[in-house]
Short mmCIF file of C-alpha atoms in Angstrom, two decimals:
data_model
loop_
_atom_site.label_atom_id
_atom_site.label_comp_id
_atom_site.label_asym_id
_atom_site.label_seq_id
_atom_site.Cartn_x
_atom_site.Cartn_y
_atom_site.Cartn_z
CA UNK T 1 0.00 0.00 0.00
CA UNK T 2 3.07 2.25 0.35
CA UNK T 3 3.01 2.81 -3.41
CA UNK T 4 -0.64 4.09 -2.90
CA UNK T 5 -0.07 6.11 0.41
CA UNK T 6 2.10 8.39 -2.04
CA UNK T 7 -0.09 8.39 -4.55
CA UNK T 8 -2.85 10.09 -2.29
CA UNK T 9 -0.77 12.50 -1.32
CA UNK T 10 -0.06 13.82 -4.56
CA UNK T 11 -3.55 13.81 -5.46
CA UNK T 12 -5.16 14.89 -2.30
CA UNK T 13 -2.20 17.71 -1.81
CA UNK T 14 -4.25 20.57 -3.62
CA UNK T 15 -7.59 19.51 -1.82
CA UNK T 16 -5.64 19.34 1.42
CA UNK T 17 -3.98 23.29 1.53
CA UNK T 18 -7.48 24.48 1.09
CA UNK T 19 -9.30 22.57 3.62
CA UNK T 20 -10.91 24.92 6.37
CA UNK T 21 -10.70 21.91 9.11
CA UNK T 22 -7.75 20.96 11.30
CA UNK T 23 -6.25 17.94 11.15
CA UNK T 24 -7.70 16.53 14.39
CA UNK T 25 -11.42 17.44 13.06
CA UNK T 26 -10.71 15.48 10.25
CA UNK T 27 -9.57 12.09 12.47
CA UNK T 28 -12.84 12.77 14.84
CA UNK T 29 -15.15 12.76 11.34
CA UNK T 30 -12.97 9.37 10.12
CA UNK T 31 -13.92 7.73 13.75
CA UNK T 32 -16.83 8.36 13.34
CA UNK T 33 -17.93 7.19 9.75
CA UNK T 34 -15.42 4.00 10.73
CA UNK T 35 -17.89 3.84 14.01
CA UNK T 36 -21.21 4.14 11.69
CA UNK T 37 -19.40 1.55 9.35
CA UNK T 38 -19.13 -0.44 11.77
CA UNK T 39 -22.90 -0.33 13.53
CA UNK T 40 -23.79 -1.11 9.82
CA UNK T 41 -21.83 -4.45 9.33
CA UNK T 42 -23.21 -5.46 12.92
CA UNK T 43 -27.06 -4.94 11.34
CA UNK T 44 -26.10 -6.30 8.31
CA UNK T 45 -26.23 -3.55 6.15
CA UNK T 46 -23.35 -4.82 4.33
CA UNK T 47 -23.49 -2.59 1.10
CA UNK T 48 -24.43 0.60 3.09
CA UNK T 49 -21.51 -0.04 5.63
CA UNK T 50 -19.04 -0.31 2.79
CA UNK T 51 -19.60 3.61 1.53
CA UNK T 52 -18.77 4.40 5.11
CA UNK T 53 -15.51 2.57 5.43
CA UNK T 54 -14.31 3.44 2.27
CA UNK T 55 -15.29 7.07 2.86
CA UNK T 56 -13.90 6.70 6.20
CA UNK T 57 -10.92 5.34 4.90
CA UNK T 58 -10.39 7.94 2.77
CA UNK T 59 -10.60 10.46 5.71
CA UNK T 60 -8.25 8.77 7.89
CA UNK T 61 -5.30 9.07 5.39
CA UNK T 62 -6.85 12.44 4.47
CA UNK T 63 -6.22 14.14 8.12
CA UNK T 64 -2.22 13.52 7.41
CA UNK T 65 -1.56 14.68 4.17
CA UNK T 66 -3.71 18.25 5.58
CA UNK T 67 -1.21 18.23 8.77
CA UNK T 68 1.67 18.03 6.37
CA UNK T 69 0.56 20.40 3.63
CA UNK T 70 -0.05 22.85 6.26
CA UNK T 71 2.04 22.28 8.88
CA UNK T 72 -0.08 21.76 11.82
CA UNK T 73 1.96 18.44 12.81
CA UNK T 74 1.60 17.80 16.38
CA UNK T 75 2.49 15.43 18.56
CA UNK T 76 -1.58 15.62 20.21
CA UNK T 77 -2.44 15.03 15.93
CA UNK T 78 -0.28 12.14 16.01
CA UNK T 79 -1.69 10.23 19.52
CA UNK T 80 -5.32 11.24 18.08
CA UNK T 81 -4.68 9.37 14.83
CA UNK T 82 -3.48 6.32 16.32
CA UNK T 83 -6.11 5.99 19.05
CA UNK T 84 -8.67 6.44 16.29
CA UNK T 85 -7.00 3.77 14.00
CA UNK T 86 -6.95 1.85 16.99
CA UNK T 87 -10.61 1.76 17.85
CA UNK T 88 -11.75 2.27 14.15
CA UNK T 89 -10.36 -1.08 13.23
CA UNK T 90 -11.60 -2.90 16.75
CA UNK T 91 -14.73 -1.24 16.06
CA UNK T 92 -15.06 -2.58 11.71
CA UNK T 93 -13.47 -6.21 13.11
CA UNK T 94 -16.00 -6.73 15.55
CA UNK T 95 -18.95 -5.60 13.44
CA UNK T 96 -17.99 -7.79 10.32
CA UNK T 97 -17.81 -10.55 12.27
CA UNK T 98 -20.50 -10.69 14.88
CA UNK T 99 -22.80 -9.40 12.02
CA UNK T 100 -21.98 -12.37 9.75
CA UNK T 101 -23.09 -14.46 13.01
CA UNK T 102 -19.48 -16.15 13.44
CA UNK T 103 -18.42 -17.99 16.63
CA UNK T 104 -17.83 -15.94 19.19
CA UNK T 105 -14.52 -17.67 19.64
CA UNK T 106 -13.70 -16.87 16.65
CA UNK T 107 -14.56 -13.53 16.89
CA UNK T 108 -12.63 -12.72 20.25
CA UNK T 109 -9.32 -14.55 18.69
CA UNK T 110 -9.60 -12.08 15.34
CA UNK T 111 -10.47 -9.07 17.33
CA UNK T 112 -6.80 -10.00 19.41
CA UNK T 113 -5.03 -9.95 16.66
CA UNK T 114 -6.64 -7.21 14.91
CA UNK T 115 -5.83 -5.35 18.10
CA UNK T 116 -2.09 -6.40 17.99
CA UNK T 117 -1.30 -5.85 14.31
CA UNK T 118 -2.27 -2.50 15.30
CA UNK T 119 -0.31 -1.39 18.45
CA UNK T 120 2.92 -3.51 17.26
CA UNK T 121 3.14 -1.12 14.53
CA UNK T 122 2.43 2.06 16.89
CA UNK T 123 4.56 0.60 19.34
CA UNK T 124 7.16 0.59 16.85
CA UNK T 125 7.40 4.07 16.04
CA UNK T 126 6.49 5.15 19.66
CA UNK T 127 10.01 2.83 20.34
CA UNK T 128 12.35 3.36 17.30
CA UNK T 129 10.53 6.91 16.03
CA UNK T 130 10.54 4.95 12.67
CA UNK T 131 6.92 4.93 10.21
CA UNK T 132 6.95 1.64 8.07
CA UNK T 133 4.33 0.86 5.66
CA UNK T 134 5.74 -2.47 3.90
CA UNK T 135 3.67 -5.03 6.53
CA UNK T 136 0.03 -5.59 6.08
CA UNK T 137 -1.11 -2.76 7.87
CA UNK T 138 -4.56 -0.75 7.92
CA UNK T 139 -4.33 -0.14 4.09
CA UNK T 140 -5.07 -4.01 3.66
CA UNK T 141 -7.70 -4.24 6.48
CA UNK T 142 -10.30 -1.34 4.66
CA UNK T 143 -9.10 -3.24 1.48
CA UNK T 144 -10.44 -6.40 3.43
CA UNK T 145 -13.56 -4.53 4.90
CA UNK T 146 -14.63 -3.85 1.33
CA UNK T 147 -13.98 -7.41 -0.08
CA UNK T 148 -15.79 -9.55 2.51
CA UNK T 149 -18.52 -7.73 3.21
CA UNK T 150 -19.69 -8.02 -0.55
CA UNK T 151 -18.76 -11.31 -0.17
CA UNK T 152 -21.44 -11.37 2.87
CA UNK T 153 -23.65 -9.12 0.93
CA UNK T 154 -23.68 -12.10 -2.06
CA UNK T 155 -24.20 -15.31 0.43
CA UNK T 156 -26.66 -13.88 2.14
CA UNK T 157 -29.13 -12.26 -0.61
CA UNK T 158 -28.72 -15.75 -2.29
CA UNK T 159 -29.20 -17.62 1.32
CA UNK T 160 -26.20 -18.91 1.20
CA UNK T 161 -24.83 -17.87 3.71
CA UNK T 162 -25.27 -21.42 6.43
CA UNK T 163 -23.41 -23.22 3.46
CA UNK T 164 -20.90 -25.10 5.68
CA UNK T 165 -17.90 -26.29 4.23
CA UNK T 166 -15.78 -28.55 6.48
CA UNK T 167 -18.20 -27.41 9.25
CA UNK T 168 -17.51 -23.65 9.32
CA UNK T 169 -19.90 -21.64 7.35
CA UNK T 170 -17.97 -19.04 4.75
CA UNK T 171 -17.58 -15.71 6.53
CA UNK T 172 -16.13 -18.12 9.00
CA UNK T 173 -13.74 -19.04 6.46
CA UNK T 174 -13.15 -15.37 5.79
CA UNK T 175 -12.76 -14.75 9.41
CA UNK T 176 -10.02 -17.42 9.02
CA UNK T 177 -8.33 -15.44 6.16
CA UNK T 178 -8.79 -12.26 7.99
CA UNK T 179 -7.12 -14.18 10.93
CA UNK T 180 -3.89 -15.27 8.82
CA UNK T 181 -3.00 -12.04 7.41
CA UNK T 182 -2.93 -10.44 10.87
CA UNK T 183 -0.69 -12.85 12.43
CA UNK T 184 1.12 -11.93 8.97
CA UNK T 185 1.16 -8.71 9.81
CA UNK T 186 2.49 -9.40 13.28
CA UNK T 187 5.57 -11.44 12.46
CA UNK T 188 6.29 -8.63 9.89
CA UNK T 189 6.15 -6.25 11.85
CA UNK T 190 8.43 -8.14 14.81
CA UNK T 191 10.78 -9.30 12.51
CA UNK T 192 10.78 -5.49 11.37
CA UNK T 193 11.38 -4.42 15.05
CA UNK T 194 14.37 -7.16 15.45
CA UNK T 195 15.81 -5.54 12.30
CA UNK T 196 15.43 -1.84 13.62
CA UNK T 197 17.33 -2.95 16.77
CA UNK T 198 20.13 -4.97 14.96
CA UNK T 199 20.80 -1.84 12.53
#
């Protein structure tokens, strides 16, 4: 996603000098349509839910490139970004998955690593004052949160969606994806933080 992160950027930049808001407004507005996004996956509103996330999504990388372009960079701007991330994609996690009625055990074990992908990579820059992009990161999660809810949207407006393959149904299956490439993530990001000390 680093290759797209940039590309934002350049085509936000104009957009961003002119906005009236501060950077911090912008984050609260992102929580929020994440939060909506969110209350909409848990009712099922799959389609609806995915205009907020991607708007929201939009707005989360948007509240940046505005504290650049202007220079309203603070460390407050920083902490506010993260927390929001941090709840944003607890928040999306939880309400894809107990709205596609998975196992709760399934649930609580991709909501923990959902929740560690995340502060590993804050914890690395709070530790090493280093941003890295390369590991699956937040990019790849909203890129997630727009592929499986469709996916949802499909099995369950063709009633599909108790199909059981191998005894778990398919958003369990997705759960189960979603599950991998956090713990992908995570070993990234900790073999990342091994190379950062080494160096």
């Amino acid at each position: 996603m680093n290759v797209w992160r940039e590309r934002l950027a350049r085509w936000f930049s104009p957009l961003a000098r002119r906005c009236p808001l501060s950077p911090n407004a912008i984050s609260l507005i992102a929580l929020a349509l994440n939060l909506t996004g969110a209350v909409l996956l848990w009712q099922r509103h799959f389609i609806l839910a995915i205009g907020f996330v991607l708007v929201g999504g939009f707005a989360d990388a948007f509240d940046g490139i505005v504290a650049r372009v202007q220079h309203k960079t603070t460390r407050y701007g920083d902490f506010l970004d993260h927390f929001a991330d941090r709840v944003s994609d607890t928040c999306l996690a939880a309400g894809y998955l107990l709205g596609n009625r998975i196992r709760l055990e399934i649930v609580v074990i991709c909501l923990i690593v959902v929740m560690l992908n995340g502060y590993i990579g804050t914890q690395i820059e709070a530790t090493w004052r280093v941003r890295n992009y390369d590991s699956v990161g937040r990019g790849e999660f909203v890129i997630a949160l727009v592929f499986f809810p469709t996916v949802a949207h499909i099995l369950m407006t063709n009633g599909w969606e108790m199909i059981s393959p191998f005894g778990f149904t398919i958003a369990e299956w997705l759960a189960f994806l979603l599950l991998a490439f956090g713990i992908y993530g995570i070993v990234q990001r900790l073999a990342l933080a091994s190379r950062l000390e080494r160096s």
